Coordinates of C-alpha atoms in Angstrom, one line a residue:
M1 CA 31.2 27.6 -0.1
V2 CA 28.0 25.6 0.3
I3 CA 28.7 23.5 -2.8
E4 CA 31.9 22.3 -1.3
T5 CA 30.3 21.1 1.9
T6 CA 27.2 19.4 0.5
R7 CA 27.1 15.6 0.1
N8 CA 25.7 16.1 -3.4
G9 CA 27.9 16.3 -6.5
I10 CA 27.5 19.8 -8.0
I11 CA 28.5 20.9 -11.5
I12 CA 27.9 24.4 -12.8
T13 CA 28.5 25.5 -16.4
D14 CA 28.4 28.7 -18.3
R15 CA 26.1 29.3 -21.3
D16 CA 28.5 27.5 -23.6
G17 CA 28.4 24.3 -21.4
N18 CA 31.9 24.8 -20.0
I19 CA 32.4 23.8 -16.4
T20 CA 32.8 26.7 -13.9
E21 CA 32.3 24.8 -10.6
F22 CA 33.0 21.2 -9.9
N23 CA 32.9 20.3 -6.2
E24 CA 34.7 17.6 -4.3
F25 CA 31.8 15.2 -4.2
A26 CA 31.4 15.5 -8.0
E27 CA 35.0 14.3 -8.2
I28 CA 34.2 11.3 -6.1
L29 CA 31.0 10.4 -8.1
T30 CA 32.5 10.9 -11.5
G31 CA 36.1 9.9 -10.9
S32 CA 37.2 13.2 -12.6
K33 CA 39.5 15.8 -11.0
K34 CA 38.4 19.4 -10.9
Q35 CA 41.7 20.7 -12.5
D36 CA 41.2 18.3 -15.4
V37 CA 37.6 19.4 -16.3
I38 CA 37.3 23.0 -15.2
N39 CA 36.6 25.4 -18.2
G40 CA 35.9 22.4 -20.4
P41 CA 32.8 20.4 -21.3
I42 CA 31.4 17.7 -19.0
P43 CA 33.4 14.6 -19.8
D44 CA 30.4 12.2 -19.5
A45 CA 28.7 12.3 -22.9
K46 CA 25.2 11.4 -21.6
I47 CA 25.2 14.1 -18.9
N48 CA 26.7 16.6 -21.4
D49 CA 23.7 16.0 -23.7
F50 CA 21.3 16.8 -20.9
I51 CA 23.2 20.0 -20.1
K52 CA 23.1 21.1 -23.7
E53 CA 19.3 20.6 -23.7
V54 CA 19.0 22.7 -20.6
L55 CA 21.1 25.5 -22.1
L56 CA 19.2 25.3 -25.4
T57 CA 15.6 25.1 -24.2
G58 CA 15.7 26.1 -20.5
K59 CA 14.1 22.7 -19.6
D60 CA 14.4 21.2 -16.1
Y61 CA 15.3 17.6 -15.4
E62 CA 14.5 16.0 -12.1
D63 CA 15.3 12.6 -10.5
M64 CA 16.9 11.1 -13.6
E65 CA 18.5 7.8 -12.5
F66 CA 22.1 7.4 -13.6
M67 CA 24.7 4.6 -13.1
L68 CA 28.1 6.2 -12.8
C69 CA 31.3 4.3 -13.1
P70 CA 34.1 6.3 -11.5
Q71 CA 37.6 5.0 -11.9
T72 CA 38.2 4.9 -8.2
G73 CA 37.9 1.2 -7.5
Q74 CA 34.7 1.6 -5.4
G75 CA 32.4 0.1 -8.0
D76 CA 29.4 1.6 -9.8
L77 CA 27.5 4.3 -8.1
V78 CA 23.7 5.0 -8.6
C79 CA 22.7 8.6 -8.5
L80 CA 19.6 10.7 -9.0
F81 CA 20.5 13.6 -11.4
D82 CA 18.8 17.0 -11.5
A83 CA 19.6 19.8 -14.0
F84 CA 18.1 23.2 -14.5
P85 CA 19.0 26.5 -16.1
I86 CA 20.6 29.5 -14.4
L87 CA 18.8 32.7 -15.5
D88 CA 20.1 36.3 -15.5
E89 CA 18.0 39.3 -14.5
N90 CA 16.4 39.3 -18.0
M91 CA 15.4 35.7 -17.6
Q92 CA 17.9 34.6 -20.2
V93 CA 19.8 31.3 -19.8
M94 CA 23.3 32.1 -18.6
G95 CA 24.4 28.7 -17.5
A96 CA 23.3 25.4 -16.1
F97 CA 23.3 23.8 -12.6
A98 CA 23.5 20.0 -12.2
Q99 CA 23.6 17.9 -9.1
F100 CA 24.0 14.2 -8.3
R101 CA 22.5 12.5 -5.2
D102 CA 24.1 9.2 -4.3
I103 CA 21.4 6.6 -3.8
T104 CA 23.6 3.6 -4.2
E105 CA 22.9 2.1 -0.8
R106 CA 19.2 2.6 -1.2
Y107 CA 19.3 1.2 -4.7
H108 CA 21.0 -2.0 -3.6
T109 CA 18.6 -2.3 -0.6
E110 CA 15.7 -2.1 -2.9
K111 CA 17.2 -4.7 -5.2
Q112 CA 17.8 -7.0 -2.2
I113 CA 14.2 -6.6 -1.0
N114 CA 12.8 -7.3 -4.5
Y115 CA 15.1 -10.3 -5.0
L116 CA 14.3 -11.8 -1.6
A117 CA 10.6 -11.2 -2.2
Y118 CA 10.5 -12.9 -5.5
H119 CA 13.0 -15.7 -5.3
D120 CA 13.3 -19.0 -3.4
D121 CA 16.2 -18.9 -1.0
L122 CA 17.2 -22.5 -1.4
T123 CA 17.1 -23.1 -5.2
G124 CA 17.3 -19.5 -6.5
L125 CA 14.2 -20.1 -8.6
P126 CA 11.4 -17.6 -8.8
N127 CA 8.9 -18.2 -6.0
R128 CA 5.1 -18.3 -5.9
R129 CA 4.9 -14.6 -5.7
F130 CA 7.0 -14.1 -8.8
F131 CA 5.1 -16.9 -10.7
T132 CA 1.6 -15.6 -10.0
G133 CA 2.6 -12.0 -10.6
H134 CA 4.1 -13.0 -13.9
I135 CA 0.9 -14.8 -15.0
D136 CA -1.1 -11.8 -13.8
Q137 CA 1.0 -9.4 -16.0
L138 CA 0.7 -11.8 -18.9
L139 CA -3.1 -11.9 -18.5
R140 CA -3.3 -8.1 -18.3
H141 CA -0.9 -7.2 -21.2
G142 CA 0.3 -10.2 -23.0
V143 CA -2.6 -12.2 -24.3
N144 CA -5.1 -11.9 -27.2
E145 CA -8.1 -13.9 -28.3
N146 CA -5.9 -16.6 -29.9
S147 CA -3.4 -17.0 -27.0
I148 CA -2.8 -20.3 -25.3
F149 CA -0.5 -21.0 -22.5
A150 CA -0.1 -23.8 -19.9
V151 CA 0.4 -23.9 -16.2
M152 CA 2.0 -27.0 -14.7
F153 CA 2.1 -28.1 -11.1
L154 CA 4.9 -30.7 -10.4
D155 CA 5.2 -32.6 -7.1
L156 CA 8.0 -35.1 -6.2
D157 CA 6.6 -38.5 -5.5
S158 CA 7.5 -39.9 -2.0
F159 CA 9.9 -37.0 -1.2
K160 CA 9.0 -37.2 2.5
K161 CA 10.5 -40.7 2.7
I162 CA 13.7 -39.5 1.1
N163 CA 13.8 -36.4 3.4
D164 CA 13.3 -38.5 6.5
T165 CA 15.9 -41.1 5.5
L166 CA 18.6 -38.8 4.2
G167 CA 18.0 -35.9 6.5
H168 CA 16.8 -32.3 5.7
N169 CA 20.3 -31.2 4.5
N170 CA 20.4 -33.9 1.9
G171 CA 16.7 -33.3 1.1
D172 CA 17.6 -29.7 0.4
A173 CA 20.5 -30.8 -1.8
L174 CA 18.1 -33.0 -3.8
L175 CA 15.7 -30.1 -4.3
K176 CA 18.5 -28.0 -5.7
L177 CA 19.3 -30.8 -8.2
V178 CA 15.6 -31.1 -9.2
A179 CA 15.6 -27.3 -9.8
E180 CA 18.6 -27.6 -12.1
R181 CA 17.1 -30.5 -14.0
L182 CA 13.8 -28.7 -14.5
K183 CA 15.6 -25.6 -15.8
T184 CA 17.4 -27.9 -18.3
C185 CA 14.1 -29.2 -19.5
C186 CA 12.5 -25.8 -19.7
H187 CA 15.2 -23.4 -20.8
A188 CA 13.4 -21.4 -23.5
S189 CA 12.8 -17.7 -23.0
D190 CA 9.0 -18.2 -22.9
Q191 CA 9.2 -20.9 -20.2
L192 CA 9.4 -20.2 -16.5
V193 CA 10.2 -22.6 -13.7
S194 CA 9.5 -21.7 -10.1
R195 CA 9.3 -23.3 -6.7
M196 CA 6.1 -23.1 -4.7
G197 CA 7.6 -24.5 -1.5
G198 CA 8.4 -27.9 -0.1
D199 CA 8.7 -30.4 -3.0
E200 CA 6.2 -28.5 -5.3
F201 CA 7.3 -26.7 -8.4
T202 CA 5.4 -24.9 -11.1
I203 CA 6.1 -24.3 -14.8
L204 CA 4.7 -21.7 -17.2
L205 CA 4.7 -22.4 -20.9
Q206 CA 3.9 -19.3 -22.9
D207 CA 2.9 -18.8 -26.5
I208 CA 2.2 -22.5 -27.3
T209 CA 0.2 -23.3 -30.4
D210 CA -1.7 -26.3 -29.0
H211 CA -1.9 -28.6 -26.0
T212 CA 0.5 -31.1 -27.4
E213 CA 3.4 -28.8 -26.9
A214 CA 2.8 -28.8 -23.1
I215 CA 2.3 -32.5 -23.1
R216 CA 5.6 -33.0 -24.9
V217 CA 7.4 -30.9 -22.2
A218 CA 5.7 -32.9 -19.5
E219 CA 6.9 -36.1 -21.1
Q220 CA 10.4 -34.7 -21.4
I221 CA 10.4 -33.9 -17.6
I222 CA 9.1 -37.4 -16.7
Q223 CA 11.9 -38.9 -18.9
A224 CA 14.5 -36.6 -17.4
F225 CA 13.6 -38.0 -13.9
E226 CA 14.5 -41.5 -15.1
K227 CA 18.2 -40.7 -14.6
P228 CA 19.4 -41.0 -11.0
F229 CA 20.2 -38.1 -8.7
A230 CA 23.6 -38.1 -6.8
V231 CA 23.5 -36.7 -3.3
D232 CA 26.2 -37.2 -0.7
G233 CA 27.9 -40.0 -2.6
Y234 CA 24.7 -41.9 -3.2
E235 CA 22.7 -42.4 -6.4
F236 CA 19.0 -42.9 -6.1
Y237 CA 15.8 -42.4 -8.2
I238 CA 12.8 -40.2 -7.6
T239 CA 9.8 -39.7 -9.8
A240 CA 7.4 -36.7 -10.3
S241 CA 3.7 -36.2 -11.0
I242 CA 2.5 -33.3 -13.1
G243 CA -0.9 -31.5 -13.4
I244 CA -1.5 -29.3 -16.4
A245 CA -4.1 -26.5 -16.9
F246 CA -4.5 -24.4 -20.1
Y247 CA -5.5 -20.8 -20.6
P248 CA -8.2 -19.9 -21.5
Q249 CA -10.2 -23.2 -21.4
D250 CA -9.3 -24.0 -17.7
G251 CA -9.3 -20.5 -16.3
T252 CA -8.9 -16.9 -17.3
N253 CA -7.3 -15.7 -14.0
V254 CA -4.3 -16.7 -11.9
E255 CA -6.3 -18.3 -9.1
M256 CA -8.4 -20.6 -11.4
L257 CA -5.4 -21.7 -13.5
M258 CA -3.3 -22.5 -10.4
K259 CA -6.2 -24.3 -8.7
N260 CA -7.1 -26.4 -11.7
A261 CA -3.4 -27.4 -12.4
D262 CA -3.3 -28.4 -8.7
I263 CA -6.4 -30.5 -9.1
A264 CA -5.0 -32.2 -12.1
L265 CA -1.8 -33.0 -10.2
Y266 CA -3.6 -34.6 -7.3
R267 CA -5.9 -36.6 -9.6
M268 CA -2.7 -37.9 -11.2
K269 CA -1.2 -38.9 -7.8
D270 CA -4.5 -40.7 -7.0
D271 CA -4.1 -42.6 -10.3
G272 CA -0.6 -43.9 -9.7
K273 CA 2.0 -41.1 -9.8
N274 CA 5.0 -40.7 -12.1
N275 CA 3.1 -39.3 -15.0
Y276 CA 1.2 -36.2 -16.1
N277 CA -2.5 -35.4 -16.1
V278 CA -4.4 -32.7 -18.1
F279 CA -7.2 -31.0 -16.1
K280 CA -10.7 -32.1 -17.0
P281 CA -13.5 -30.0 -15.5
N282 CA -16.0 -31.5 -13.1
P283 CA -19.4 -30.0 -14.0
N284 CA -20.3 -30.0 -10.2
S285 CA -17.1 -28.4 -8.9
G286 CA -18.1 -25.0 -7.6
G287 CA -19.5 -23.6 -10.8
I288 CA -23.0 -23.4 -9.4
E289 CA -21.8 -21.6 -6.3
R290 CA -19.9 -19.0 -8.3
L291 CA -22.9 -18.5 -10.6
T292 CA -25.1 -18.0 -7.5
L293 CA -22.6 -15.4 -6.1
E294 CA -22.4 -13.5 -9.4
N295 CA -26.2 -13.3 -9.7
S296 CA -26.8 -12.2 -6.1
I297 CA -23.9 -9.8 -5.4
R298 CA -25.5 -7.1 -7.5
K299 CA -28.5 -6.9 -5.1
A300 CA -26.5 -7.8 -1.9
L301 CA -25.6 -4.1 -1.2
Q302 CA -29.2 -3.0 -1.5
L303 CA -30.4 -5.8 0.7
N304 CA -27.9 -5.0 3.5
E305 CA -26.3 -8.4 3.3
F306 CA -22.8 -7.0 3.7
V307 CA -21.4 -6.4 7.2
V308 CA -18.1 -4.8 8.4
Y309 CA -15.9 -6.7 10.9
Y310 CA -13.0 -4.9 12.7
Q311 CA -9.6 -6.5 13.5
P312 CA -7.8 -4.8 16.3
Q313 CA -4.3 -3.4 15.8
I314 CA -2.0 -3.8 18.8
D315 CA 0.9 -1.9 20.3
I316 CA 2.9 -4.8 21.5
M317 CA 4.9 -2.7 24.0
T318 CA 1.7 -1.8 26.0
G319 CA -0.8 -4.4 24.7
D320 CA -3.2 -1.6 23.9
I321 CA -5.6 -1.5 21.0
I322 CA -4.4 1.4 18.9
G323 CA -6.6 1.0 15.9
T324 CA -8.7 -1.3 13.8
E325 CA -8.9 -2.5 10.2
A326 CA -12.3 -2.6 8.6
L327 CA -12.9 -5.8 6.8
V328 CA -16.1 -6.6 4.8
R329 CA -18.0 -9.9 5.0
W330 CA -21.0 -11.1 3.0
N331 CA -23.8 -12.6 5.1
H332 CA -25.5 -14.5 2.2
P333 CA -29.0 -15.7 3.0
T334 CA -28.4 -19.3 1.9
L335 CA -24.6 -19.7 1.7
G336 CA -23.9 -18.1 5.1
L337 CA -21.0 -15.9 6.0
I338 CA -18.8 -15.7 2.8
P339 CA -15.1 -14.7 3.2
P340 CA -13.7 -11.9 1.0
A341 CA -11.4 -14.2 -0.9
K342 CA -14.5 -15.7 -2.5
F343 CA -16.5 -12.6 -3.4
I344 CA -14.0 -9.7 -3.8
P345 CA -12.8 -11.0 -7.2
I346 CA -16.4 -11.2 -8.3
A347 CA -17.1 -7.7 -7.0
E348 CA -14.1 -6.4 -9.0
E349 CA -15.2 -8.1 -12.2
T350 CA -18.7 -6.8 -11.9
G351 CA -17.8 -3.3 -10.9
I352 CA -19.7 -3.6 -7.5
I353 CA -16.4 -3.1 -5.8
V354 CA -16.7 0.7 -6.1
P355 CA -20.0 1.3 -4.3
L356 CA -19.1 -1.6 -1.9
G357 CA -15.8 0.1 -1.0
E358 CA -17.6 3.5 -0.5
W359 CA -20.2 1.7 1.8
V360 CA -17.4 0.1 3.8
L361 CA -15.7 3.5 4.2
K362 CA -18.9 5.2 5.3
T363 CA -19.8 2.4 7.7
A364 CA -16.4 2.4 9.3
C365 CA -16.4 6.1 9.7
L366 CA -19.8 6.1 11.3
Q367 CA -18.9 3.3 13.7
N368 CA -15.7 5.0 14.7
Q369 CA -17.6 8.2 15.5
V370 CA -20.2 6.2 17.5
W371 CA -17.4 4.8 19.7
R372 CA -16.0 8.3 20.3
E373 CA -19.4 9.6 21.2
K374 CA -19.8 6.8 23.7
G375 CA -16.6 8.0 25.4
L376 CA -14.2 5.4 24.2
A377 CA -10.6 6.6 23.6
P378 CA -10.0 7.9 20.0
M379 CA -8.4 5.4 17.7
S380 CA -7.8 5.1 14.0
V381 CA -9.7 2.9 11.6
S382 CA -8.0 1.6 8.5
V383 CA -10.0 1.1 5.3
N384 CA -8.7 -0.6 2.1
L385 CA -9.1 1.2 -1.2
S386 CA -9.6 -0.9 -4.3
S387 CA -7.7 -0.1 -7.5
R388 CA -11.0 0.8 -9.2
Q389 CA -11.8 3.3 -6.4
F390 CA -8.3 4.8 -6.6
S391 CA -8.6 5.3 -10.3
K392 CA -11.9 7.2 -10.1
H393 CA -11.6 10.9 -10.8
D394 CA -13.8 11.9 -8.0
L395 CA -12.2 9.8 -5.3
V396 CA -11.1 12.7 -3.1
E397 CA -14.4 14.4 -3.3
T398 CA -16.2 11.2 -2.4
I399 CA -14.1 10.7 0.7
E400 CA -14.4 14.3 1.7
E401 CA -18.2 14.0 1.5
I402 CA -18.2 10.8 3.6
L403 CA -16.1 12.5 6.2
R404 CA -18.5 15.5 6.3
E405 CA -21.6 13.3 6.5
T406 CA -20.2 11.1 9.3
R407 CA -18.5 13.9 11.2
M408 CA -15.4 11.7 11.3
D409 CA -12.1 13.5 12.3
P410 CA -9.8 12.8 9.3
Q411 CA -6.8 12.2 11.6
Y412 CA -8.4 9.0 12.7
L413 CA -8.9 7.6 9.2
E414 CA -6.1 5.6 7.5
L415 CA -6.5 4.5 3.9
E416 CA -4.7 1.4 2.8
I417 CA -3.5 1.3 -0.8
T418 CA -1.4 -1.3 -2.6
E419 CA 2.0 -0.6 -4.3
S420 CA 0.6 -1.4 -7.7
M421 CA -1.9 1.5 -7.4
T422 CA 1.0 4.0 -7.4
M423 CA 2.6 2.8 -10.6
N424 CA 1.3 6.0 -12.4
V425 CA 3.5 8.2 -10.2
D426 CA 2.1 11.6 -11.4
V427 CA -1.5 10.6 -10.7
A428 CA -0.5 9.0 -7.4
I429 CA 1.3 12.1 -6.2
E430 CA -1.7 14.3 -7.0
V431 CA -4.3 12.0 -5.4
L432 CA -2.3 11.1 -2.3
G433 CA -1.3 14.7 -1.8
K434 CA -5.0 15.8 -1.8
L435 CA -5.8 13.0 0.7
K436 CA -3.0 14.2 3.0
E437 CA -4.3 17.7 2.8
L438 CA -7.5 16.4 4.3
G439 CA -5.6 15.1 7.3
I440 CA -5.9 11.4 6.3
H441 CA -3.1 8.9 7.1
L442 CA -1.8 6.7 4.3
C443 CA -0.6 3.1 4.5
I444 CA 0.9 0.9 1.9
D445 CA -0.8 -2.5 2.2
D446 CA 0.9 -5.8 1.6
F447 CA 4.3 -4.0 1.4
G448 CA 7.1 -6.1 -0.2
T449 CA 4.8 -7.8 -2.8
G450 CA 5.0 -5.0 -5.3
Y451 CA 7.9 -3.0 -6.7
S452 CA 9.0 -1.7 -3.3
N453 CA 10.5 1.6 -4.4
L454 CA 11.6 3.2 -1.2
Y455 CA 12.1 6.6 -2.9
Y456 CA 8.4 6.9 -3.6
L457 CA 7.4 6.2 0.0
K458 CA 8.8 9.6 0.9
L459 CA 7.5 11.2 -2.3
F460 CA 3.9 10.0 -1.5
S461 CA 4.2 11.0 2.2
I462 CA 3.3 7.5 3.3
D463 CA 2.8 7.2 7.1
R464 CA 2.9 3.4 7.6
L465 CA 3.9 0.2 5.8
K466 CA 1.9 -3.0 6.4
I467 CA 4.2 -6.0 6.1
D468 CA 2.3 -8.7 4.1
R469 CA 1.1 -11.8 5.9
S470 CA 2.8 -14.0 3.4
F471 CA 6.2 -12.9 4.8
V472 CA 5.1 -13.0 8.4
R473 CA 3.7 -16.6 8.1
D474 CA 7.1 -18.3 7.6
I475 CA 9.5 -16.0 9.4
M476 CA 10.4 -18.7 11.9
T477 CA 11.1 -21.3 9.2
D478 CA 12.2 -19.4 6.1
S479 CA 15.3 -17.3 6.5
N480 CA 14.4 -15.6 3.2
D481 CA 11.2 -14.2 4.7
A482 CA 12.9 -13.3 8.0
D483 CA 15.5 -11.3 6.1
I484 CA 12.8 -9.5 4.1
V485 CA 10.8 -8.6 7.2
A486 CA 13.9 -7.4 9.0
T487 CA 15.0 -5.3 6.0
I488 CA 11.6 -3.7 5.6
I489 CA 11.3 -2.8 9.3
A490 CA 14.9 -1.3 9.3
M491 CA 14.3 0.8 6.1
A492 CA 10.9 2.0 7.4
Y493 CA 12.6 3.1 10.6
K494 CA 15.3 4.9 8.7
L495 CA 12.7 6.7 6.6
G496 CA 10.7 7.7 9.6
I497 CA 7.7 5.6 8.6
D498 CA 5.8 3.3 11.0
A499 CA 5.6 -0.4 10.2
I500 CA 2.8 -2.8 11.1
A501 CA 2.9 -6.6 10.6
E502 CA -0.3 -8.5 9.7
G503 CA -1.1 -12.2 10.1
V504 CA 0.7 -12.6 13.4
E505 CA -0.5 -15.9 14.8
T506 CA 2.2 -17.2 17.2
K507 CA 4.3 -16.0 20.1
D508 CA 7.5 -16.9 18.1
Q509 CA 6.4 -14.6 15.3
L510 CA 5.6 -11.8 17.8
D511 CA 8.9 -12.2 19.6
F512 CA 10.8 -12.0 16.3
L513 CA 9.0 -8.8 15.3
R514 CA 9.6 -7.3 18.7
S515 CA 13.3 -8.1 18.4
Q516 CA 13.3 -6.2 15.1
N517 CA 11.7 -3.2 16.7
C518 CA 8.3 -3.7 14.9
H519 CA 5.9 -2.5 17.6
E520 CA 2.5 -2.7 15.8
V521 CA 0.8 -5.9 14.8
Q522 CA -2.5 -7.5 14.0
G523 CA -3.5 -11.1 13.7
F524 CA -5.2 -14.1 15.3
Y525 CA -2.6 -14.2 18.1
Y526 CA -4.4 -11.3 19.6
H527 CA -7.8 -11.1 17.9
Q528 CA -9.8 -12.3 14.9
P529 CA -11.9 -9.8 13.0
L530 CA -14.9 -9.0 15.2
P531 CA -18.4 -7.6 14.6
A532 CA -18.7 -4.0 15.8
E533 CA -20.7 -5.0 18.9
Q534 CA -18.0 -7.5 20.1
L535 CA -15.2 -5.0 19.5
E536 CA -17.1 -2.4 21.4
Q537 CA -17.4 -4.7 24.4
L538 CA -13.7 -5.5 24.2
L539 CA -12.8 -1.8 24.1
M540 CA -15.1 -1.0 27.1
K541 CA -13.5 -3.9 29.1
S542 CA -10.0 -2.7 28.2
A543 CA -10.9 0.9 29.2
E544 CA -12.4 -0.4 32.5
I545 CA -9.3 -2.4 33.3
K546 CA -7.0 0.5 32.6
T547 CA -9.1 2.8 34.8
N548 CA -9.0 0.3 37.7
S549 CA -5.3 -0.1 37.4
Q550 CA -4.8 3.6 37.7
R551 CA -6.7 4.0 40.9

């Protein structure tokens, strides 16, 4: 029988919930023997409750995640559980069908990717990505008009001397001890300690009533560092400097809070170290520039101040340009060329990001079509969608209209979305499904920095993963990031999904990616983002070289 050969656990019951079929894999997954359960109820109470509901209401259940604990010595198993009614010729429920799909390996791989992505390999502390993500979630869902919290930056004074004197192994041992001491000082459930990298640590103090609470914690940390650290049989002293910024007075977003805590830290180091410093705003520190940007961004689109640059994407096996990513720049009349990191957050806050995103998409499609009409080889262009664009109800219709206006072949358009945009699974399935029906390719941007659910990659019909530059940057020096990149590439390959690495700047990074069978990259090692005219010249030159080599 088919149910005996499948790798899924199958259970079939009659209308009373008594088991009539129980295959071999169900025995393995549940730890129960067929002869012990046949003609009786399902032994697992939770599963039995689902079956009763199916028999009573005719309701279906799909992809329910279960942790099974079979008494077979092989440890817990993670399964996806489906159940639905069996109907007779009169459409009456005559039994229930249930199946378990073992996803244990995938589950643990996802856990490994997420742990590596969000924790420091040396100390085990949360890393920068975890810390900033936690604050971002706090700002989105955990604050009200009366909320106050503090962000602290801590830097070890003269750590380089100790590292150079004792060696890197002992320096690493010291960092582990520092991490433990900081956790001792900040052990409350609403306090978070993380390592930024090197000898820098950050601390989040949530739900404080006033600034003195944060100052008290800073004083406790300074005092805790008065005790010596023991490394390799030696005792020695090290001090720390701390910068403190408060929400909301010193910033209402992650970037501003982190920046101002960092400024406070380095002002402290300039003033003598081994103490704390609370951020004090400098009235001339960038506020005027931001105000200028906020006031002028609303008209910038109408005044044609934005321009699209294109960064080539390379097949490292052939060296050919196989596609480009469209990247917007702002050519401000007085401030010059402004990078996206400065103006995209403002565009999102003001809502300009939606018409700007549509303009970038239309411009990129038009340019791609121009290159094709000039006889250049067809290639894809990748365009980023913002979360605001993705949540618009008419997104698909807007994209369809742009494709129609520009006469762009949909197979050469790739849309990049972030993992966080797909958190509402039902909406994501509907929207991405419609985009796929148009013939558009889909890419998860900055993969590994979100919730990294591999199951949804298949569910959403994703074509490609883009490995975030924050992982690529340190793959030669950080074993944690190297492991993450290798794991993502291997899992993408296993799922039949392409992987591309961004931010490739050195030959060593390229060689590592090649060794892991990642064949598509983009980054300064090959090309910076280029204006359309320069990229066109590059494409024509490449085509000419290829033609000459074939003669």
